[in-house]
Tab-separated table of C-alpha atoms in Angstrom:
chain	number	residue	atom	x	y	z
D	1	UNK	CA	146.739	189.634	84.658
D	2	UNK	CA	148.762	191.784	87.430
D	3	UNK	CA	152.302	193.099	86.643
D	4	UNK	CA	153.877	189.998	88.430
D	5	UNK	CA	152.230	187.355	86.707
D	6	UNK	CA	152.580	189.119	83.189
D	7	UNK	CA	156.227	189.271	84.174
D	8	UNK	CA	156.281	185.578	84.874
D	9	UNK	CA	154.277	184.687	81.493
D	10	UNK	CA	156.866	186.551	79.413
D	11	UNK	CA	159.706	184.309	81.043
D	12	UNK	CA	157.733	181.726	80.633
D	13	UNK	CA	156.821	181.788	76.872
D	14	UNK	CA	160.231	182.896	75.829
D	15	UNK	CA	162.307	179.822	77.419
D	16	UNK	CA	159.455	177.650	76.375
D	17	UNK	CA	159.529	178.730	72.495
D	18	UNK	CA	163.511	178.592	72.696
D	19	UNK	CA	163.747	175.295	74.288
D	20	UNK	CA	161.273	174.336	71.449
D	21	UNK	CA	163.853	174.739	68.756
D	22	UNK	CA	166.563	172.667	70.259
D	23	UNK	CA	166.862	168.951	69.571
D	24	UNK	CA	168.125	166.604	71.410
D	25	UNK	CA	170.967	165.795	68.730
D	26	UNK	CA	171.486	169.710	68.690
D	27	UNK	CA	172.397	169.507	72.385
D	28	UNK	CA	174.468	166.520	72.309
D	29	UNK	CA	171.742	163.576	73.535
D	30	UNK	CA	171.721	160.088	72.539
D	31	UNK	CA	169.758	159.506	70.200
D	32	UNK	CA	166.006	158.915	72.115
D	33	UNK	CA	164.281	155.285	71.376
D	34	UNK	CA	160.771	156.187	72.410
D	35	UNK	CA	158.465	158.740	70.821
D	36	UNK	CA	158.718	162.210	71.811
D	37	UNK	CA	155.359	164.206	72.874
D	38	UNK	CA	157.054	167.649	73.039
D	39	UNK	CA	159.317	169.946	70.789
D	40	UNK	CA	162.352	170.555	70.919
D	41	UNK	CA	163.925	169.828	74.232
D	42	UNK	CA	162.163	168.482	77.903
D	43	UNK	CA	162.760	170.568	80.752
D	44	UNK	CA	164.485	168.096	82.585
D	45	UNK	CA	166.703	167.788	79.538
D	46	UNK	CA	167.652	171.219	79.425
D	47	UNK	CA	168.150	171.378	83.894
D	48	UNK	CA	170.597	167.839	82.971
D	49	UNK	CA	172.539	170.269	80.591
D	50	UNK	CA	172.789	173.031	82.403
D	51	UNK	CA	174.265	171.447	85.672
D	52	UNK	CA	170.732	172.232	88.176
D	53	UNK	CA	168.280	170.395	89.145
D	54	UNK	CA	164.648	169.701	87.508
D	55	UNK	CA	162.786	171.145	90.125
D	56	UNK	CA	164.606	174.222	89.818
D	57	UNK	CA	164.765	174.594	86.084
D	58	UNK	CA	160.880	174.458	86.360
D	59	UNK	CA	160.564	177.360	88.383
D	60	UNK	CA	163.090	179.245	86.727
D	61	UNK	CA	160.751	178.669	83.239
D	62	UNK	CA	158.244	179.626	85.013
D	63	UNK	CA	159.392	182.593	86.346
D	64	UNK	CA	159.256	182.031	89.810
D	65	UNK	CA	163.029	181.398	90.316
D	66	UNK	CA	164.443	184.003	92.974
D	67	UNK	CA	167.528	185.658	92.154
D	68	UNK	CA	169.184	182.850	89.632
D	69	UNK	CA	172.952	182.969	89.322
D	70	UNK	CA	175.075	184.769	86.408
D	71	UNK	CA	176.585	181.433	86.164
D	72	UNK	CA	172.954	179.588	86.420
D	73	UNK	CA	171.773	182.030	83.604
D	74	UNK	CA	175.026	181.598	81.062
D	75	UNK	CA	174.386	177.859	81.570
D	76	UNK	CA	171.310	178.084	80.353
D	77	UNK	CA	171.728	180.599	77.651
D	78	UNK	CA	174.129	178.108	76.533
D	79	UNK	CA	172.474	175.070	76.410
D	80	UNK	CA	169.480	177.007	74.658
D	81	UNK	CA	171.463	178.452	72.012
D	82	UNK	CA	170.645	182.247	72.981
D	83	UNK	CA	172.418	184.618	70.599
D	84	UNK	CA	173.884	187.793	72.207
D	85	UNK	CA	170.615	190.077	71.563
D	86	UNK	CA	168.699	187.128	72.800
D	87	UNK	CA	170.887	186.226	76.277
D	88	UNK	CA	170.241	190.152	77.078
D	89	UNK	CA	166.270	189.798	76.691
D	90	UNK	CA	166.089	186.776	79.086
D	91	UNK	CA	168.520	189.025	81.486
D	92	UNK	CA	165.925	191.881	81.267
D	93	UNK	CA	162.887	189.020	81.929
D	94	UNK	CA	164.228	187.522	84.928
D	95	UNK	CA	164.895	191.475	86.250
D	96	UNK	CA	161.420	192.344	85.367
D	97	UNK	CA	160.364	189.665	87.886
D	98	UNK	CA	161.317	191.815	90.931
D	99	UNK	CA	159.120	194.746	91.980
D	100	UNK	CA	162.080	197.461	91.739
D	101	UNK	CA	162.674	196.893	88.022
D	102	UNK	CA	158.956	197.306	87.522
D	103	UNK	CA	158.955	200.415	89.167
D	104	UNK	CA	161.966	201.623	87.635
D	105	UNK	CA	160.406	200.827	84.346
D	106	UNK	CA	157.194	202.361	85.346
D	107	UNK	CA	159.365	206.009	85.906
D	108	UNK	CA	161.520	205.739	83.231
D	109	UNK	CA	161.525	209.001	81.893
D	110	UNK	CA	159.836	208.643	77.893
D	111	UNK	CA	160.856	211.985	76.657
D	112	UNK	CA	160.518	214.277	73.659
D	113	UNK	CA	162.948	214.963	70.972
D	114	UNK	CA	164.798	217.564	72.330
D	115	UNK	CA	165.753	221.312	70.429
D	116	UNK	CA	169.393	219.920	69.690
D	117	UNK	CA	168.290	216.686	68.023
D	118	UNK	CA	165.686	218.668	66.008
D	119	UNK	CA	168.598	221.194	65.046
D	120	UNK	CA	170.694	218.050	63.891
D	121	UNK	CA	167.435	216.632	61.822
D	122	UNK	CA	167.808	219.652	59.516
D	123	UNK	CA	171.472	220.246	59.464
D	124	UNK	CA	171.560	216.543	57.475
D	125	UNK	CA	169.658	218.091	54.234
D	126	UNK	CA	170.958	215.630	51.970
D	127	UNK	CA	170.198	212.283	54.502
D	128	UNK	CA	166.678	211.181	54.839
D	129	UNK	CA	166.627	210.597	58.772
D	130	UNK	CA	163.836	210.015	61.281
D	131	UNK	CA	163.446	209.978	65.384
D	132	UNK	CA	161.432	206.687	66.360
D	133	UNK	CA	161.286	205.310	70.152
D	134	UNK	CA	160.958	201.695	70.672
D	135	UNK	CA	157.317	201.660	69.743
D	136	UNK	CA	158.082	202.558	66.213
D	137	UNK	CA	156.445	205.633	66.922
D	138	UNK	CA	157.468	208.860	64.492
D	139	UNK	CA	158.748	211.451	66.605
D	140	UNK	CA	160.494	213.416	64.486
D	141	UNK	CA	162.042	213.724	61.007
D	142	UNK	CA	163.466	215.912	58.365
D	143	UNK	CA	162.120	216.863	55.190
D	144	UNK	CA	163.490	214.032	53.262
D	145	UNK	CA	162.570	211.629	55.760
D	146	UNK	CA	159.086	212.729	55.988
D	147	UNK	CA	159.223	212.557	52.216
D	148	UNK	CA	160.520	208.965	51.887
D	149	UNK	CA	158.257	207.778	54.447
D	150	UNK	CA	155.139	209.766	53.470
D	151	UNK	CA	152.658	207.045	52.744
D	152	UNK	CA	153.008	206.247	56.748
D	153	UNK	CA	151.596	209.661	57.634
D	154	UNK	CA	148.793	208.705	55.660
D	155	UNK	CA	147.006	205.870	58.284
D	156	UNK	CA	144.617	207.264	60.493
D	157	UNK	CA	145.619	207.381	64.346
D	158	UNK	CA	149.285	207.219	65.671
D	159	UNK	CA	151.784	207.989	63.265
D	160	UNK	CA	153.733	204.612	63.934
D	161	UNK	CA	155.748	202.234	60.891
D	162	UNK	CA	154.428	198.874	62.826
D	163	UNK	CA	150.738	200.086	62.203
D	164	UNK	CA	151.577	201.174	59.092
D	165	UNK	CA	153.442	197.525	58.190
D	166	UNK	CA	150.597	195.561	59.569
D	167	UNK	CA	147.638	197.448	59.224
D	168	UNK	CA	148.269	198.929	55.789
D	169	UNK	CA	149.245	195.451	54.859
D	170	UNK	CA	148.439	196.396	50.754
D	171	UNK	CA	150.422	200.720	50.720
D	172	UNK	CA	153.111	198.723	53.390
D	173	UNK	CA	154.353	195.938	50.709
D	174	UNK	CA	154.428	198.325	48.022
D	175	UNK	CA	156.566	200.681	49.357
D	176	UNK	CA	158.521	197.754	51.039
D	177	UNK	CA	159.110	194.869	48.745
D	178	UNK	CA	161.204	193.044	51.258
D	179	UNK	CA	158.014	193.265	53.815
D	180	UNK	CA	158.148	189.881	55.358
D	181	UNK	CA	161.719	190.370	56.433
D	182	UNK	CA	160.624	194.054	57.596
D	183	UNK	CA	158.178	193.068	59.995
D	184	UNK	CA	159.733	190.172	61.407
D	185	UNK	CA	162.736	192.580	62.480
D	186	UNK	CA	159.906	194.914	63.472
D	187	UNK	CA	158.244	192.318	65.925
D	188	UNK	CA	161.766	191.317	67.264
D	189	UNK	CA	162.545	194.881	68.055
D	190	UNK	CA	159.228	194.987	69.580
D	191	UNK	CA	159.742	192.326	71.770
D	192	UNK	CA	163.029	193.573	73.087
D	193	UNK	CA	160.697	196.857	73.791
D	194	UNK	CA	158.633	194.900	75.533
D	195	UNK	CA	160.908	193.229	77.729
D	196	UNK	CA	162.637	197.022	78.436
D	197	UNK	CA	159.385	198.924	79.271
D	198	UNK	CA	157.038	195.226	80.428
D	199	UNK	CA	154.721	198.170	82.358
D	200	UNK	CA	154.054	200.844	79.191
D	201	UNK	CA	150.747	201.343	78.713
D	202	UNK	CA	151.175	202.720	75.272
D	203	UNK	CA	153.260	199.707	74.216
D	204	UNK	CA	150.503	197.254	75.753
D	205	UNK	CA	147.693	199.067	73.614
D	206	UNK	CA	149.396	199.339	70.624
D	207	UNK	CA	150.611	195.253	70.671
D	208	UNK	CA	146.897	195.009	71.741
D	209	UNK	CA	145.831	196.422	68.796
D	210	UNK	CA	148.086	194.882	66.202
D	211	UNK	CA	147.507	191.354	67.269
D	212	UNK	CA	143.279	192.082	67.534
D	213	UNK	CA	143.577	193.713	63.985
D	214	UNK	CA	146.692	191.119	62.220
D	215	UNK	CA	146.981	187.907	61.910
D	216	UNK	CA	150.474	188.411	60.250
D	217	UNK	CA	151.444	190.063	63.186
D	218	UNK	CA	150.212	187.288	65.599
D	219	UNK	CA	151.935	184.862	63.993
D	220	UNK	CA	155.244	186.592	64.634
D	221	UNK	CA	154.535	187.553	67.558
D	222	UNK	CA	153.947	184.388	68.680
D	223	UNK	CA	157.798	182.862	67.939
D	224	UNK	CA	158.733	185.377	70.896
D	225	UNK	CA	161.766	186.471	68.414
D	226	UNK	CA	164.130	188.968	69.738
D	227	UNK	CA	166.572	190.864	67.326
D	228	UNK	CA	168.298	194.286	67.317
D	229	UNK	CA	169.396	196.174	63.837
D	230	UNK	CA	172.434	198.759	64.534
D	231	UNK	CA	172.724	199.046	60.171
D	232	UNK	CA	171.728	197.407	57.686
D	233	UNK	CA	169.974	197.758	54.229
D	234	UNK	CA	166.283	198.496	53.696
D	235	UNK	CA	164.645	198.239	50.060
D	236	UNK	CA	161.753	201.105	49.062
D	237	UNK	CA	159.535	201.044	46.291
D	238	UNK	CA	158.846	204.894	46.496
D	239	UNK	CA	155.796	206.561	44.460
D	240	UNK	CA	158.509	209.410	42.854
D	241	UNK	CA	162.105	207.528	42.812
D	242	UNK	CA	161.180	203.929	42.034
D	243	UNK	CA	162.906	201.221	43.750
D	244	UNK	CA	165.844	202.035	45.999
D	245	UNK	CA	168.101	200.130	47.847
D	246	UNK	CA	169.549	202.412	50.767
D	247	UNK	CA	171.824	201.456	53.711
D	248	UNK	CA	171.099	203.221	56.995
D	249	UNK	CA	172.438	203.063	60.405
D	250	UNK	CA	170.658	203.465	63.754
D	251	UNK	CA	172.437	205.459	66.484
D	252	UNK	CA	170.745	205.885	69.863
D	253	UNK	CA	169.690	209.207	70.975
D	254	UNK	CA	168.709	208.487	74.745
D	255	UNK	CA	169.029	205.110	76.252
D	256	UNK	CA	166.291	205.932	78.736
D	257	UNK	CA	163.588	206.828	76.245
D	258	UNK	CA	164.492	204.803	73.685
D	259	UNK	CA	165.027	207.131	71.114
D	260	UNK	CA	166.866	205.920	67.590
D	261	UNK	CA	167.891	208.576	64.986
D	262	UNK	CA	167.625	205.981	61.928
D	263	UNK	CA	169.635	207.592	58.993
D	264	UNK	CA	169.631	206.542	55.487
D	265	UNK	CA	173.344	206.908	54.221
D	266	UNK	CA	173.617	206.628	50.521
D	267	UNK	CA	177.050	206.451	49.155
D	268	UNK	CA	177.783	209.632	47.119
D	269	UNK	CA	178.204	209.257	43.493
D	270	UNK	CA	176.019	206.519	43.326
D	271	UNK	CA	172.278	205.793	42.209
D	272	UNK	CA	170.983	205.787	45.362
D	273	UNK	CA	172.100	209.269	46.111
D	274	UNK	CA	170.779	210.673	42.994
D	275	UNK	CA	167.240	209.473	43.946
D	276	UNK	CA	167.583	210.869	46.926
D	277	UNK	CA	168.905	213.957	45.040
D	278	UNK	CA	165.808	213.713	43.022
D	279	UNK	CA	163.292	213.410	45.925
D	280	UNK	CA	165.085	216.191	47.871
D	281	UNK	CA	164.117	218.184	44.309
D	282	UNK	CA	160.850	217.697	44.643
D	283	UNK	CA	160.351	218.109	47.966
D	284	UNK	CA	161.786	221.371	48.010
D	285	UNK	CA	159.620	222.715	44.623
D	286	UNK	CA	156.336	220.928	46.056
D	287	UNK	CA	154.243	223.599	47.775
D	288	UNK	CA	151.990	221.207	49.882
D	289	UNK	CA	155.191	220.342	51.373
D	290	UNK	CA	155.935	221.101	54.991
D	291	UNK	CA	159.938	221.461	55.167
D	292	UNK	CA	160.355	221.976	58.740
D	293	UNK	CA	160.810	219.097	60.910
D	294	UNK	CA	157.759	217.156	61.898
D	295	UNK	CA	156.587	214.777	64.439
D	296	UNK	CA	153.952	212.353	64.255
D	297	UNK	CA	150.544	213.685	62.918
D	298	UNK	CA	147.676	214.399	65.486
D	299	UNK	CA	148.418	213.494	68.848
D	300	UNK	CA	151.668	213.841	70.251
D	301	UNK	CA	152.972	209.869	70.580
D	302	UNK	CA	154.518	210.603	74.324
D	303	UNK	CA	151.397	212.840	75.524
């Protein structure tokens, strides 16, 4: 499959697995007196809604609309039910269609983690905090972070938290009781990678990899899911501190690359910051233990 056409599949299976999950009482219909043979909405349903014609509705689903409307778009997004993180995906599908944004994403510059954020890594000795891109892969992280993430480092290959979740299925829901939500979030960040960067090599093999080796991750995969976390909470089961509930946030280090510094942000004076505490402890009095800042193990992830 050619850049075009993959362009035009990913429109395609994202406004057919959204129009999938809207009803016909969802959108407002009469109620329908014969039998239904598809899910959710019919495409000439959702062009009725949306104020355009079939014909055109049908090209626009299948990605071979040129240049729809802001207004054509909302309408839509609208009758579809997109969410806010979802509205921008289909906005970054429909731009992937024309050959400019392909190039453009072809060029965008990946980048390393530069001097400055590796100074800031270790200037936050109390906060476990890693450098991912939008691949998931490690890039960088401090000593705690390493630390609270160590059983990642220990899959063979690309040091990357999706392989680790899905291929690592037994280590990944022991240190993450909460794994089904995990990788769902994971796959929906992925997709919203995937609709940034449609032309990354290293994003193709590694979602060619994960759906050959997971079913798990096929299945999810499949719903065509899109989601962003800025904060939230994320639930450990470490090997030294036990079970920990820690909040973190995820700032953005370089909207080109795709760089997030994800921090974990324990309030002080709690339990939570006295594991942390604790693992900091041991990290520091374990000789095996590499304190400097580290990036993913064997090959470098943007070589």
């Amino acid at each position: 499959m050619d850049e075009k056409e993959a362009a035009r599949a990913a429109v395609r299976e994202f406004l057919t697995t959204r129009r999938a999950r809207v009803t016909p009482t969802d959108a407002g219909l009469p109620p329908q007196g014969t039998r239904r043979r598809v899910k959710g909405l019919r495409r000439e349903e959702v062009a009725l809604l949306a104020g355009v014609s079939p014909e055109y509705y049908v090209r626009l689903e299948r990605g071979q609309a040129t240049g729809p409307s802001a207004g054509v778009v909302d309408a839509v997004a609208g009758v579809l039910g997109l969410d806010d993180d979802e509205r921008a995906h289909f906005g970054r599908l429909l731009a992937a269609l024309t050959p400019a944004a392909r190039k453009r994403s072809r060029s965008a510059a990946k980048g390393l983690v530069t001097p400055g954020v590796r100074v800031l890594l270790d200037s936050m000795d109390q906060l476990p905090a890693v450098v991912f891109n939008g691949r998931f892969d490690i890039l960088a992280a401090n000593a705690l972070g390493r630390a609270l993430l160590a059983p990642v480092y220990d899959l063979p290959g690309r040091t990357n938290s999706a392989r680790f979740l899905f291929l690592d299925e037994p280590g990944a829901r022991h240190l993450f009781p909460e794994w089904d939500r995990i990788t769902t979030d994971t796959v929906a960040m992925l997709r919203i990678e995937a609709g940034r960067h449609p032309d990354d090599p290293d994003l193709t093999e590694l979602i060619g990899e994960l759906a050959t080796r997971s079913t798990e991750f096929r299945t999810r995969w499949a719903t065509n899911d899109v989601r962003i976390h800025r904060t939230g909470t994320k639930t450990f089961r470490h090997p030294l501190i036990g079970e920990i509930a820690l909040p973190y946030e995820n700032l953005r280090v370089d909207a080109v690359s795709s760089q997030i510094l994800n921090v974990y942000t324990p309030q002080p004076s709690t339990p939570e910051a006295d594991a942390i505490r604790l693992l900091a402890s041991w990290n520091a009095d374990n000789p095996r233990n590499d304190n400097s800042t580290a990036g993913a193990r064997g090959r470098n992830p943007e070589d």
